[in-house]
Amino acid sequence: MNDQMIAGDSVAGANQKTYWTRKRREQWAGWIFIAPEVVGLIVLSLFPLISSLVLSFTEWNLVGGLSAIRFIGLDNFVQLFKDDHFILALKNNVWFTVGTVPLTMLIGIVLAALIHKKLYAKTYFKVAFFIPYICSTVAIAAVWQALYHPSKGPLNQMLMDMGMSNPPRWLVDTSFSLIAIMVIYIWQVLGYQIIIFLAGMSNIPEELYEAARIDGATGIQQFRRITVPLLGPTIFFLAITSTISSFKVFDLIKFLTNGGPNYASTVIVYQIYEEGFERFKMGYASAMSWALFLMILLVTSITWISQNRKVHY
Amino acid sequence: MILTRIKTSKLILTVFFAALSVFFLLPLFWMLSAAAKTERDVWTFPIQWIPKEWNLVENFKAVWLGDVSFGLFYMNSIKIAAISTLATILISSMAGYALSKLEFKGRGFVFSLMLAFMMIPEQATLVPRYIMIKEIGLYDTHTALILMGIFSSYISFLLRQFMAGIHNDLLEAAELDGAGFFRVFWNVMLPLSKPILATVGIIKFIWTWNDYQGPLIMLNSTKLFTIPLGMQFFQEEFGTRIAVMMMASVAAIVPLIVLFLLLQKQVINGIAIGGVKG
């Protein structure tokens, strides 16, 4: 009995000394190092995402305070499908993606291929095409706003000089405002696409091109048979990420048109802003946020699944 | 000898593309020239690329020395971008170190969680974030913006990928010399990660500098505005004075262009890493 106690004591003592083994210290260090990021992301990203879902089942005007929250089930989501502005925003988002993503990718890959193989001063071209991408969108928007001025802007003065008597009124024209914004957007993101394509191209082994040249393949044949297929993963990556970023377009629209004229250039993120931060309809804005999130999730999962089947690395 | 190796076809194509790139950048040249003109000459057509009548000083004064000065917006932007960048780098590199070099229970789970976090679009969380910030009394403060910006699963992921490539021998050598995990992180890991830290830092700085949506939602007082909000303020004040607006645009863009030209390699590499591996 006594012996056992003594033995037990000594084991406990040894345990205390050896408690901070390397393994345990590493265990603790791991959690301490990861903690700030994980806690931050949970509090500022995951928790808001879930709260947003909860809020989407409520009607709540922020002005009324917390006591004004009322659960209304799926009404917000039903309302979404009856909301002309939301439907228009959804359509505009789709048009925006269809009109910008394939076009920028096409121009981007061709320009990148030429810069990669056929031009001197590669660095200059990378930098030149990339400059709009790093510029503040709002400052760029201010410049284009002037360029697009209906009567005095250089663009329309040029069109009138070329004999067009009634050029589009761009940002203030219901049928052209979205297109005008798409043009700026393409101009801004083209450099990004070129950089990503160039990075992908630098991973293609030069021997493949040499072998093709020996076999007498032309530049265009090399592009179609070597560059494009081997860039599969890059093309795929850009297709997803550009689609997602085109869903999120906001800065240009807020600064240039406020979604107008007459909602002609509104998009979902702009509608979230308008309902949530101008009308303070927090529940409804949250329902829209979740609609956006689900759409992005859908795009990502569809492409993930198809990636696992089709893209060969 | 060297000259003969230059291919004529390649040279012609390069010259053609140089012209194309100038055309591509015309909006920015137009901005520069308009910033130096009188209001009347801004609209003259054909465009006077070199101003006939210079109005640089007047426009400059309107932007920098008015009642509300661009200088104020500048200080705010520098403060927020600098603090956010440093804090993000610290937090994300700690996470990167833990995920790449430390063995702890649940690491795999945390790593998949971080990947999942990358899928959450900021826009889907704006409303609750705004309410939270209001509830804890941080609405209309710079702290709110900084808090919103410093946790990035994407940047942590990039750092983790880089750090995973650092040889364990180097870390073990430091441990044999008696360094604990904190010393190893600070004295070995961070110095070895300098290239990626520079890259991620400059990219984060550019993003924060250009962010419009965050300040638009979180700020209300003009004296706290960052440059993008300042631009909007100028648009409301000087909507018809395009030369002044262009001077403001120059002010918003030029520091970043200079920074980019100095560090273009880091920026472009960073974008490329994110794109190819992300």
Coordinates of C-alpha atoms in Angstrom, one line a residue:
Chain A
M1 CA 0.0 0.0 0.0
N2 CA 2.7 2.4 1.1
D3 CA 5.0 1.3 -1.6
Q4 CA 2.3 1.8 -4.1
M5 CA 1.6 5.3 -3.0
I6 CA 5.3 6.2 -3.1
A7 CA 5.5 4.7 -6.6
G8 CA 2.4 6.6 -7.6
D9 CA 3.8 9.9 -6.3
S10 CA 7.1 9.4 -8.1
V11 CA 5.3 8.7 -11.3
A12 CA 3.2 11.8 -10.9
G13 CA 6.4 13.8 -10.3
A14 CA 8.1 12.4 -13.3
N15 CA 5.0 13.1 -15.3
Q16 CA 5.1 16.7 -14.4
K17 CA 8.7 17.0 -15.4
T18 CA 8.1 15.2 -18.6
Y19 CA 4.7 16.7 -19.4
W20 CA 6.2 19.3 -21.8
T21 CA 7.7 16.7 -24.1
R22 CA 8.6 17.9 -27.6
K23 CA 5.4 16.3 -28.9
R24 CA 3.2 18.1 -26.5
R25 CA 4.9 21.4 -27.0
E26 CA 4.5 21.0 -30.7
Q27 CA 0.8 20.2 -30.2
W28 CA 0.3 23.4 -28.3
A29 CA 2.5 25.5 -30.6
G30 CA 0.5 24.3 -33.5
W31 CA -2.8 25.4 -32.0
I32 CA -1.4 28.7 -30.8
F33 CA 0.0 29.6 -34.2
I34 CA -3.2 28.6 -36.1
A35 CA -5.6 30.1 -33.6
P36 CA -5.7 33.8 -34.6
E37 CA -6.4 33.0 -38.2
V38 CA -9.0 30.3 -37.4
V39 CA -10.8 32.4 -34.7
G40 CA -10.8 35.4 -37.0
L41 CA -12.2 33.4 -39.9
I42 CA -14.9 31.8 -37.8
V43 CA -16.0 35.1 -36.2
L44 CA -15.8 37.2 -39.3
S45 CA -16.6 34.8 -42.1
L46 CA -18.3 31.6 -41.0
F47 CA -20.5 33.1 -38.3
P48 CA -21.7 35.9 -40.6
L49 CA -22.4 33.4 -43.4
I50 CA -24.6 31.4 -41.0
S51 CA -26.2 34.5 -39.5
S52 CA -26.9 35.6 -43.0
L53 CA -28.8 32.4 -43.6
V54 CA -30.8 32.9 -40.4
L55 CA -31.5 36.5 -41.2
S56 CA -32.8 35.5 -44.7
F57 CA -35.8 33.9 -43.0
T58 CA -36.7 37.1 -41.2
E59 CA -38.1 40.5 -41.9
W60 CA -36.0 43.1 -40.2
N61 CA -35.6 46.8 -40.8
L62 CA -32.4 47.7 -38.9
V63 CA -33.8 51.0 -37.9
G64 CA -36.3 49.2 -35.6
G65 CA -33.5 47.6 -33.5
L66 CA -33.1 44.0 -32.5
S67 CA -36.7 43.7 -31.2
A68 CA -38.1 44.4 -34.7
I69 CA -36.9 41.0 -36.0
R70 CA -39.8 38.8 -37.3
F71 CA -39.5 35.3 -38.6
I72 CA -41.3 34.9 -41.9
G73 CA -40.1 31.6 -43.2
L74 CA -39.3 31.4 -46.9
D75 CA -41.2 34.6 -47.8
N76 CA -38.0 36.5 -48.7
F77 CA -37.0 33.7 -51.1
V78 CA -40.5 33.7 -52.6
Q79 CA -40.3 37.5 -52.9
L80 CA -37.0 37.2 -54.8
F81 CA -38.7 35.5 -57.7
K82 CA -41.4 38.2 -57.9
D83 CA -38.9 41.1 -57.6
D84 CA -38.5 42.6 -61.0
H85 CA -35.3 44.3 -59.9
F86 CA -33.8 41.1 -58.7
I87 CA -34.7 39.2 -61.8
L88 CA -33.2 42.0 -63.9
A89 CA -30.1 41.9 -61.7
L90 CA -29.8 38.2 -62.2
K91 CA -30.2 38.5 -66.0
N92 CA -27.6 41.3 -66.1
N93 CA -25.2 39.2 -64.1
V94 CA -25.6 36.4 -66.6
W95 CA -25.1 38.7 -69.5
F96 CA -22.2 40.3 -67.9
T97 CA -20.5 36.9 -67.5
V98 CA -21.4 35.7 -71.0
G99 CA -20.1 39.0 -72.4
T100 CA -16.9 39.4 -70.6
V101 CA -15.5 36.0 -69.5
P102 CA -15.1 34.1 -72.9
L103 CA -14.0 37.3 -74.7
T104 CA -11.3 38.2 -72.2
M105 CA -10.1 34.7 -72.1
L106 CA -9.8 34.5 -75.8
I107 CA -8.0 37.8 -76.2
G108 CA -5.9 37.0 -73.1
I109 CA -4.7 33.6 -74.4
V110 CA -3.8 35.0 -77.9
L111 CA -2.0 38.0 -76.6
A112 CA -0.2 35.9 -74.0
A113 CA 0.9 33.4 -76.7
L114 CA 2.2 36.2 -78.9
I115 CA 4.0 37.9 -76.0
H116 CA 5.5 34.5 -74.9
K117 CA 6.8 33.4 -78.3
K118 CA 6.8 36.2 -80.8
L119 CA 7.7 39.5 -79.2
Y120 CA 10.8 41.1 -77.7
A121 CA 10.6 43.1 -74.5
K122 CA 8.3 40.6 -72.8
T123 CA 8.5 42.4 -69.4
Y124 CA 7.4 45.7 -71.0
F125 CA 4.2 44.0 -72.4
K126 CA 3.4 42.2 -69.2
V127 CA 3.7 45.5 -67.3
A128 CA 1.8 47.6 -69.8
F129 CA -1.2 45.3 -70.1
F130 CA -1.3 44.8 -66.3
I131 CA -1.3 48.4 -65.3
P132 CA -5.2 48.9 -65.5
Y133 CA -5.6 45.9 -63.2
I134 CA -3.7 47.4 -60.3
C135 CA -5.4 50.9 -60.6
S136 CA -8.1 51.8 -58.2
T137 CA -11.4 50.8 -59.9
V138 CA -13.0 54.0 -58.7
A139 CA -10.3 56.2 -60.2
I140 CA -10.5 54.3 -63.5
A141 CA -14.3 54.7 -63.4
A142 CA -13.9 58.4 -63.2
V143 CA -11.7 58.5 -66.3
W144 CA -14.1 56.4 -68.3
Q145 CA -17.1 58.4 -67.2
A146 CA -15.5 61.4 -68.9
L147 CA -14.5 59.4 -72.0
Y148 CA -18.2 58.2 -72.3
H149 CA -19.7 61.6 -71.9
P150 CA -22.7 61.6 -74.3
S151 CA -22.1 64.9 -76.1
K152 CA -18.6 66.1 -75.2
G153 CA -16.7 62.9 -74.5
P154 CA -13.9 62.0 -76.9
L155 CA -15.5 58.6 -77.8
N156 CA -18.7 60.1 -79.1
Q157 CA -17.0 63.1 -80.7
M158 CA -14.9 60.6 -82.6
L159 CA -18.0 58.6 -83.6
M160 CA -19.8 61.8 -84.7
D161 CA -16.7 62.7 -86.7
M162 CA -16.9 59.4 -88.4
G163 CA -20.5 60.3 -89.5
M164 CA -22.6 58.7 -86.8
S165 CA -25.2 61.3 -86.1
N166 CA -26.7 59.7 -83.0
P167 CA -24.1 57.8 -81.1
P168 CA -25.1 55.8 -78.0
R169 CA -25.4 57.8 -74.8
W170 CA -23.4 55.0 -73.0
L171 CA -23.8 55.2 -69.3
V172 CA -27.1 57.1 -69.3
D173 CA -28.6 54.9 -72.0
T174 CA -30.8 52.0 -70.9
S175 CA -29.6 49.8 -73.7
F176 CA -25.9 50.6 -73.5
S177 CA -25.1 51.2 -69.8
L178 CA -24.3 47.6 -69.0
I179 CA -22.2 47.2 -72.2
A180 CA -20.3 50.4 -71.4
I181 CA -19.4 48.9 -68.0
M182 CA -18.5 45.6 -69.6
V183 CA -16.0 47.3 -71.8
I184 CA -14.3 49.0 -68.9
Y185 CA -14.3 45.6 -67.0
I186 CA -12.7 43.8 -69.9
W187 CA -10.1 46.5 -70.2
Q188 CA -9.3 46.2 -66.5
V189 CA -9.0 42.4 -66.2
L190 CA -7.3 41.6 -69.5
G191 CA -3.8 42.1 -68.0
Y192 CA -4.6 39.6 -65.2
Q193 CA -5.6 37.0 -67.7
I194 CA -2.4 37.6 -69.7
I195 CA -0.3 37.1 -66.6
I196 CA -2.0 33.9 -65.6
F197 CA -1.8 32.5 -69.2
L198 CA 1.9 33.5 -69.4
A199 CA 2.6 31.6 -66.1
G200 CA 0.9 28.6 -67.5
M201 CA 2.8 28.8 -70.8
S202 CA 6.1 29.0 -69.1
N203 CA 5.4 25.5 -67.7
I204 CA 5.1 23.9 -71.2
P205 CA 8.3 22.2 -72.1
E206 CA 10.1 23.9 -75.0
E207 CA 11.1 20.5 -76.5
L208 CA 7.5 20.0 -77.6
Y209 CA 7.6 23.1 -79.7
E210 CA 11.0 22.1 -81.2
A211 CA 9.7 18.7 -82.1
A212 CA 6.6 20.3 -83.7
R213 CA 8.8 22.7 -85.7
I214 CA 11.0 19.9 -87.0
D215 CA 7.8 18.2 -88.2
G216 CA 6.9 21.4 -90.0
A217 CA 4.1 22.7 -87.8
T218 CA 3.2 26.3 -88.3
G219 CA 2.9 28.8 -85.4
I220 CA -0.9 28.5 -85.5
Q221 CA -0.8 24.7 -85.5
Q222 CA 1.6 24.8 -82.5
F223 CA -0.8 27.1 -80.7
R224 CA -3.8 24.9 -81.3
R225 CA -2.2 21.5 -80.9
I226 CA 0.3 22.2 -78.1
T227 CA -0.4 25.5 -76.2
V228 CA -4.1 25.3 -75.8
P229 CA -4.4 21.6 -74.8
L230 CA -1.5 21.8 -72.3
L231 CA -3.0 24.9 -70.8
G232 CA -6.2 23.0 -69.9
P233 CA -5.8 23.4 -66.1
T234 CA -5.0 27.1 -66.5
I235 CA -8.0 27.7 -68.8
F236 CA -10.2 25.8 -66.5
F237 CA -8.9 27.7 -63.4
L238 CA -9.5 31.1 -65.2
A239 CA -13.0 30.1 -66.3
I240 CA -14.1 29.4 -62.8
T241 CA -12.4 32.3 -61.1
S242 CA -13.4 34.8 -63.8
T243 CA -17.0 33.7 -63.7
I244 CA -17.1 34.1 -59.9
S245 CA -15.5 37.5 -60.0
S246 CA -17.8 38.6 -62.7
F247 CA -20.7 37.7 -60.4
K248 CA -19.3 40.0 -57.8
V249 CA -18.9 43.2 -59.9
F250 CA -19.9 46.2 -57.9
D251 CA -17.4 49.1 -57.8
L252 CA -17.9 50.2 -61.4
I253 CA -21.6 50.0 -61.1
K254 CA -21.9 51.8 -57.8
F255 CA -19.7 54.6 -59.0
L256 CA -20.9 55.0 -62.5
T257 CA -24.6 54.2 -62.8
N258 CA -26.0 53.2 -59.4
G259 CA -27.5 50.3 -61.3
G260 CA -29.3 52.7 -63.6
P261 CA -30.7 54.1 -65.7
N262 CA -33.9 52.5 -64.6
Y263 CA -32.1 49.4 -63.2
A264 CA -30.6 48.7 -66.7
S265 CA -27.2 48.0 -65.2
T266 CA -28.1 46.6 -61.8
V267 CA -26.5 43.4 -60.6
I268 CA -27.1 41.2 -57.6
V269 CA -24.3 42.6 -55.4
Y270 CA -25.7 46.1 -56.2
Q271 CA -29.2 45.0 -55.2
I272 CA -27.8 43.6 -51.9
Y273 CA -26.2 47.0 -51.3
E274 CA -29.4 48.9 -52.2
E275 CA -31.8 46.7 -50.1
G276 CA -29.4 46.2 -47.2
F277 CA -27.5 49.5 -46.8
E278 CA -29.8 52.0 -48.3
R279 CA -33.2 50.6 -47.4
F280 CA -31.9 48.7 -44.3
K281 CA -34.0 45.6 -45.2
M282 CA -31.5 43.3 -43.6
G283 CA -33.6 40.1 -44.0
Y284 CA -34.3 40.6 -47.7
A285 CA -30.7 41.6 -48.4
S286 CA -29.5 38.4 -46.6
A287 CA -31.8 36.3 -48.8
M288 CA -30.1 37.9 -51.8
S289 CA -26.7 37.2 -50.4
W290 CA -27.5 33.6 -50.0
A291 CA -28.9 33.4 -53.5
L292 CA -25.5 34.8 -54.7
F293 CA -23.6 32.4 -52.5
L294 CA -25.6 29.4 -53.8
M295 CA -25.0 30.4 -57.3
I296 CA -21.2 30.7 -56.7
L297 CA -21.3 27.3 -55.0
L298 CA -23.1 25.8 -57.9
V299 CA -20.6 27.2 -60.5
T300 CA -17.7 25.9 -58.3
S301 CA -19.1 22.5 -57.8
I302 CA -20.1 21.9 -61.4
T303 CA -16.6 22.9 -62.5
W304 CA -15.0 20.8 -59.8
I305 CA -16.9 17.7 -60.8
S306 CA -16.2 18.3 -64.5
Q307 CA -12.5 19.0 -63.7
N308 CA -12.1 15.6 -62.0
R309 CA -13.5 13.9 -65.2
K310 CA -12.2 15.9 -68.1
V311 CA -9.1 17.9 -67.4
H312 CA -5.9 16.0 -67.8
Y313 CA -2.8 17.3 -66.2
Chain B
M1 CA 26.5 39.8 -84.5
I2 CA 23.8 40.5 -82.1
L3 CA 21.9 42.6 -84.6
T4 CA 21.8 39.8 -87.2
R5 CA 20.2 37.5 -84.7
I6 CA 17.2 39.8 -84.3
K7 CA 14.5 38.5 -86.5
T8 CA 12.8 41.1 -88.7
S9 CA 9.4 39.5 -88.4
K10 CA 9.7 39.4 -84.6
L11 CA 10.8 43.0 -84.6
I12 CA 7.9 44.3 -86.7
L13 CA 5.4 42.4 -84.6
T14 CA 7.0 43.9 -81.5
V15 CA 6.7 47.4 -82.9
F16 CA 3.1 46.7 -83.8
F17 CA 2.3 45.5 -80.3
A18 CA 4.1 48.4 -78.7
A19 CA 1.6 50.6 -80.6
L20 CA -1.2 48.4 -79.5
S21 CA -0.2 48.7 -75.9
V22 CA -0.1 52.5 -76.2
F23 CA -3.6 52.5 -77.6
F24 CA -4.6 50.2 -74.7
L25 CA -3.3 52.7 -72.2
L26 CA -4.9 55.7 -73.9
P27 CA -7.5 56.2 -71.2
L28 CA -4.7 56.7 -68.7
F29 CA -2.8 59.1 -71.0
W30 CA -6.1 61.0 -71.4
M31 CA -6.4 61.2 -67.7
L32 CA -2.9 62.6 -67.3
S33 CA -3.4 65.2 -70.0
A34 CA -6.8 66.3 -68.7
A35 CA -5.4 66.7 -65.2
A36 CA -3.2 69.5 -66.6
K37 CA -5.8 71.3 -68.6
T38 CA -8.4 74.0 -68.1
E39 CA -12.0 72.8 -67.8
R40 CA -12.8 74.1 -71.4
D41 CA -9.9 72.4 -73.1
V42 CA -10.7 69.0 -71.5
W43 CA -13.5 68.6 -74.1
T44 CA -11.7 70.0 -77.1
F45 CA -11.8 67.7 -80.1
P46 CA -9.5 66.5 -81.6
I47 CA -7.9 65.8 -78.2
Q48 CA -5.0 68.1 -77.3
W49 CA -2.7 65.5 -75.8
I50 CA -0.3 68.2 -74.8
P51 CA -2.3 71.0 -73.1
K52 CA -2.3 74.4 -75.0
E53 CA -3.1 76.2 -71.8
W54 CA -1.7 74.6 -68.6
N55 CA -3.8 74.6 -65.6
L56 CA -1.9 72.1 -63.6
V57 CA -1.4 74.3 -60.5
E58 CA -5.0 75.3 -60.2
N59 CA -6.2 71.7 -60.5
F60 CA -3.6 70.5 -58.0
K61 CA -4.7 73.2 -55.5
A62 CA -8.4 72.1 -55.9
V63 CA -7.5 68.5 -55.1
W64 CA -4.9 69.0 -52.4
L65 CA -5.6 72.4 -50.8
G66 CA -9.4 72.5 -50.7
D67 CA -11.7 72.4 -47.7
V68 CA -11.6 68.7 -47.8
S69 CA -8.1 67.7 -49.0
F70 CA -7.0 64.6 -50.7
G71 CA -4.1 64.6 -48.3
L72 CA -6.5 63.5 -45.5
F73 CA -7.8 60.6 -47.6
Y74 CA -4.2 59.7 -48.4
M75 CA -3.2 59.5 -44.7
N76 CA -6.2 57.3 -44.0
S77 CA -5.5 55.0 -46.9
I78 CA -1.8 54.7 -46.0
K79 CA -2.7 53.9 -42.3
I80 CA -5.3 51.3 -43.1
A81 CA -3.3 49.6 -45.9
A82 CA -0.1 49.5 -43.9
I83 CA -1.7 48.1 -40.7
S84 CA -3.8 45.6 -42.5
T85 CA -0.9 44.4 -44.6
L86 CA 1.4 43.9 -41.6
A87 CA -1.3 42.2 -39.5
T88 CA -2.3 39.9 -42.4
I89 CA 1.2 38.9 -43.0
L90 CA 1.8 38.1 -39.4
I91 CA -1.4 36.2 -38.8
S92 CA -1.3 34.3 -42.1
S93 CA 2.4 33.4 -41.8
M94 CA 1.7 32.0 -38.3
A95 CA -1.1 29.9 -39.8
G96 CA 1.2 28.9 -42.7
Y97 CA 3.9 27.8 -40.3
A98 CA 1.5 25.7 -38.2
L99 CA -0.1 24.1 -41.3
S100 CA 3.2 23.2 -43.0
K101 CA 5.6 22.5 -40.2
L102 CA 3.9 21.7 -36.9
E103 CA 2.3 18.4 -36.2
F104 CA -0.8 18.8 -34.1
K105 CA -4.1 16.9 -33.8
G106 CA -6.7 18.3 -36.1
R107 CA -4.2 19.8 -38.6
G108 CA -5.8 18.1 -41.5
F109 CA -9.2 19.2 -40.5
V110 CA -8.1 22.8 -40.0
F111 CA -6.5 22.8 -43.4
S112 CA -9.6 21.6 -45.2
L113 CA -11.6 24.1 -43.2
M114 CA -9.3 26.9 -44.5
L115 CA -9.8 25.7 -48.1
A116 CA -13.5 25.7 -47.5
F117 CA -13.3 29.3 -46.2
M118 CA -11.9 30.4 -49.5
M119 CA -15.3 29.6 -51.1
I120 CA -17.2 32.1 -48.9
P121 CA -17.7 35.2 -50.9
E122 CA -17.4 38.4 -48.9
Q123 CA -20.6 39.7 -50.4
A124 CA -22.6 37.0 -48.8
T125 CA -21.5 38.0 -45.3
L126 CA -21.7 41.8 -45.7
V127 CA -25.0 42.3 -43.9
P128 CA -24.2 40.4 -40.6
R129 CA -20.7 41.8 -40.6
Y130 CA -22.1 45.3 -40.8
I131 CA -24.6 44.5 -38.0
M132 CA -21.8 43.0 -35.8
I133 CA -19.6 46.0 -36.3
K134 CA -22.5 48.3 -35.4
E135 CA -23.4 46.3 -32.3
I136 CA -19.9 46.3 -30.9
G137 CA -19.7 50.0 -31.5
L138 CA -17.0 50.0 -34.2
Y139 CA -19.1 51.5 -37.0
D140 CA -17.4 54.4 -38.7
T141 CA -13.9 53.6 -37.4
H142 CA -10.8 52.5 -39.1
T143 CA -10.5 49.6 -36.7
A144 CA -13.6 48.1 -38.3
L145 CA -12.0 48.1 -41.7
I146 CA -8.7 46.7 -40.5
L147 CA -10.5 43.9 -38.6
M148 CA -12.5 43.0 -41.7
G149 CA -9.3 42.8 -43.8
I150 CA -6.7 40.9 -41.8
F151 CA -8.0 37.3 -41.9
S152 CA -7.4 35.7 -45.3
S153 CA -7.6 32.0 -45.9
Y154 CA -6.3 32.6 -49.4
I155 CA -3.1 34.4 -48.2
S156 CA -2.6 31.8 -45.5
F157 CA -2.9 29.1 -48.1
L158 CA -0.3 30.7 -50.4
L159 CA 2.1 31.1 -47.4
R160 CA 1.5 27.5 -46.3
Q161 CA 2.4 26.2 -49.8
F162 CA 5.6 28.2 -49.9
M163 CA 6.6 27.2 -46.3
A164 CA 5.9 23.5 -47.0
G165 CA 8.8 23.7 -49.5
I166 CA 11.3 24.9 -46.9
H167 CA 13.7 22.1 -45.9
N168 CA 13.1 20.6 -42.4
D169 CA 16.9 20.4 -41.9
L170 CA 17.1 24.1 -41.4
L171 CA 14.4 24.1 -38.7
E172 CA 15.9 21.0 -37.0
A173 CA 19.3 22.7 -36.9
A174 CA 17.8 25.7 -35.1
E175 CA 16.0 23.4 -32.7
L176 CA 19.2 21.5 -31.9
D177 CA 20.7 24.9 -31.0
G178 CA 17.9 25.2 -28.4
A179 CA 15.4 27.4 -30.2
G180 CA 11.7 26.9 -29.3
F181 CA 8.9 27.0 -31.9
F182 CA 8.5 30.7 -31.5
R183 CA 12.2 31.3 -32.1
V184 CA 12.2 29.0 -35.1
F185 CA 9.2 30.8 -36.6
W186 CA 10.6 34.3 -36.0
N187 CA 14.3 33.7 -36.7
V188 CA 14.2 31.0 -39.3
M189 CA 10.9 30.7 -40.9
L190 CA 10.1 34.3 -41.5
P191 CA 13.6 35.3 -42.9
L192 CA 13.5 32.2 -45.2
S193 CA 10.0 33.3 -46.5
K194 CA 11.0 36.8 -47.4
P195 CA 10.3 36.5 -51.1
I196 CA 6.7 35.2 -50.7
L197 CA 6.1 37.7 -47.8
A198 CA 7.1 40.6 -50.1
T199 CA 4.9 39.3 -52.8
V200 CA 1.9 38.7 -50.6
G201 CA 2.4 42.0 -48.8
I202 CA 2.4 44.1 -51.9
I203 CA -0.6 42.4 -53.3
K204 CA -2.5 42.8 -50.0
F205 CA -1.5 46.5 -49.9
I206 CA -2.8 47.1 -53.4
W207 CA -6.1 45.3 -52.6
T208 CA -6.6 47.3 -49.4
W209 CA -5.7 50.6 -51.1
N210 CA -8.2 50.0 -53.8
D211 CA -11.0 48.6 -51.7
Y212 CA -14.2 50.6 -52.2
Q213 CA -17.0 48.3 -50.9
G214 CA -15.6 47.9 -47.3
P215 CA -15.2 51.6 -46.6
L216 CA -18.4 52.4 -48.4
I217 CA -20.4 50.3 -45.9
M218 CA -18.3 50.8 -42.8
L219 CA -17.5 54.5 -42.9
N220 CA -19.7 57.6 -42.6
S221 CA -17.5 60.6 -41.6
T222 CA -15.7 62.4 -44.4
K223 CA -12.6 62.8 -42.3
L224 CA -12.2 59.0 -42.1
F225 CA -12.6 58.4 -45.9
T226 CA -10.0 56.4 -47.8
I227 CA -9.0 57.3 -51.3
P228 CA -11.7 55.4 -53.3
L229 CA -14.4 57.0 -51.0
G230 CA -12.6 60.3 -51.4
M231 CA -13.0 59.9 -55.2
Q232 CA -16.7 59.5 -54.8
F233 CA -16.8 62.5 -52.5
F234 CA -15.0 64.5 -55.2
Q235 CA -17.4 63.2 -57.8
E236 CA -20.3 64.6 -55.8
E237 CA -18.4 67.9 -55.2
F238 CA -16.8 68.5 -58.5
G239 CA -19.0 66.3 -60.8
T240 CA -18.8 68.8 -63.6
R241 CA -15.1 69.8 -63.1
I242 CA -13.5 67.0 -65.0
A243 CA -10.0 68.4 -64.9
V244 CA -10.1 68.3 -61.1
M245 CA -11.6 64.8 -61.1
M246 CA -8.8 63.7 -63.4
M247 CA -6.2 65.3 -61.0
A248 CA -7.8 63.3 -58.2
S249 CA -7.7 60.1 -60.3
V250 CA -4.0 60.7 -60.9
A251 CA -3.5 61.1 -57.2
A252 CA -5.3 57.8 -56.5
I253 CA -3.5 55.8 -59.1
V254 CA 0.1 57.2 -59.4
P255 CA 1.5 55.9 -56.0
L256 CA 0.3 52.3 -56.9
I257 CA 1.7 52.5 -60.4
V258 CA 5.1 53.7 -59.0
L259 CA 5.0 50.9 -56.4
F260 CA 4.1 48.4 -59.1
L261 CA 6.8 49.5 -61.5
L262 CA 9.4 49.2 -58.7
L263 CA 8.2 45.8 -57.5
Q264 CA 6.6 44.5 -60.7
K265 CA 8.4 41.1 -60.5
Q266 CA 7.0 40.4 -57.0
V267 CA 3.5 41.5 -58.0
I268 CA 3.4 39.5 -61.2
N269 CA 4.9 36.5 -59.6
G270 CA 2.4 36.7 -56.8
I271 CA -0.6 36.9 -59.2
A272 CA 0.9 34.0 -61.2
I273 CA 1.4 31.7 -58.1
G274 CA -2.1 32.4 -57.0
G275 CA -3.4 31.7 -60.4
V276 CA -1.5 28.6 -61.3
K277 CA -1.5 26.7 -58.0
G278 CA -4.6 28.2 -56.4

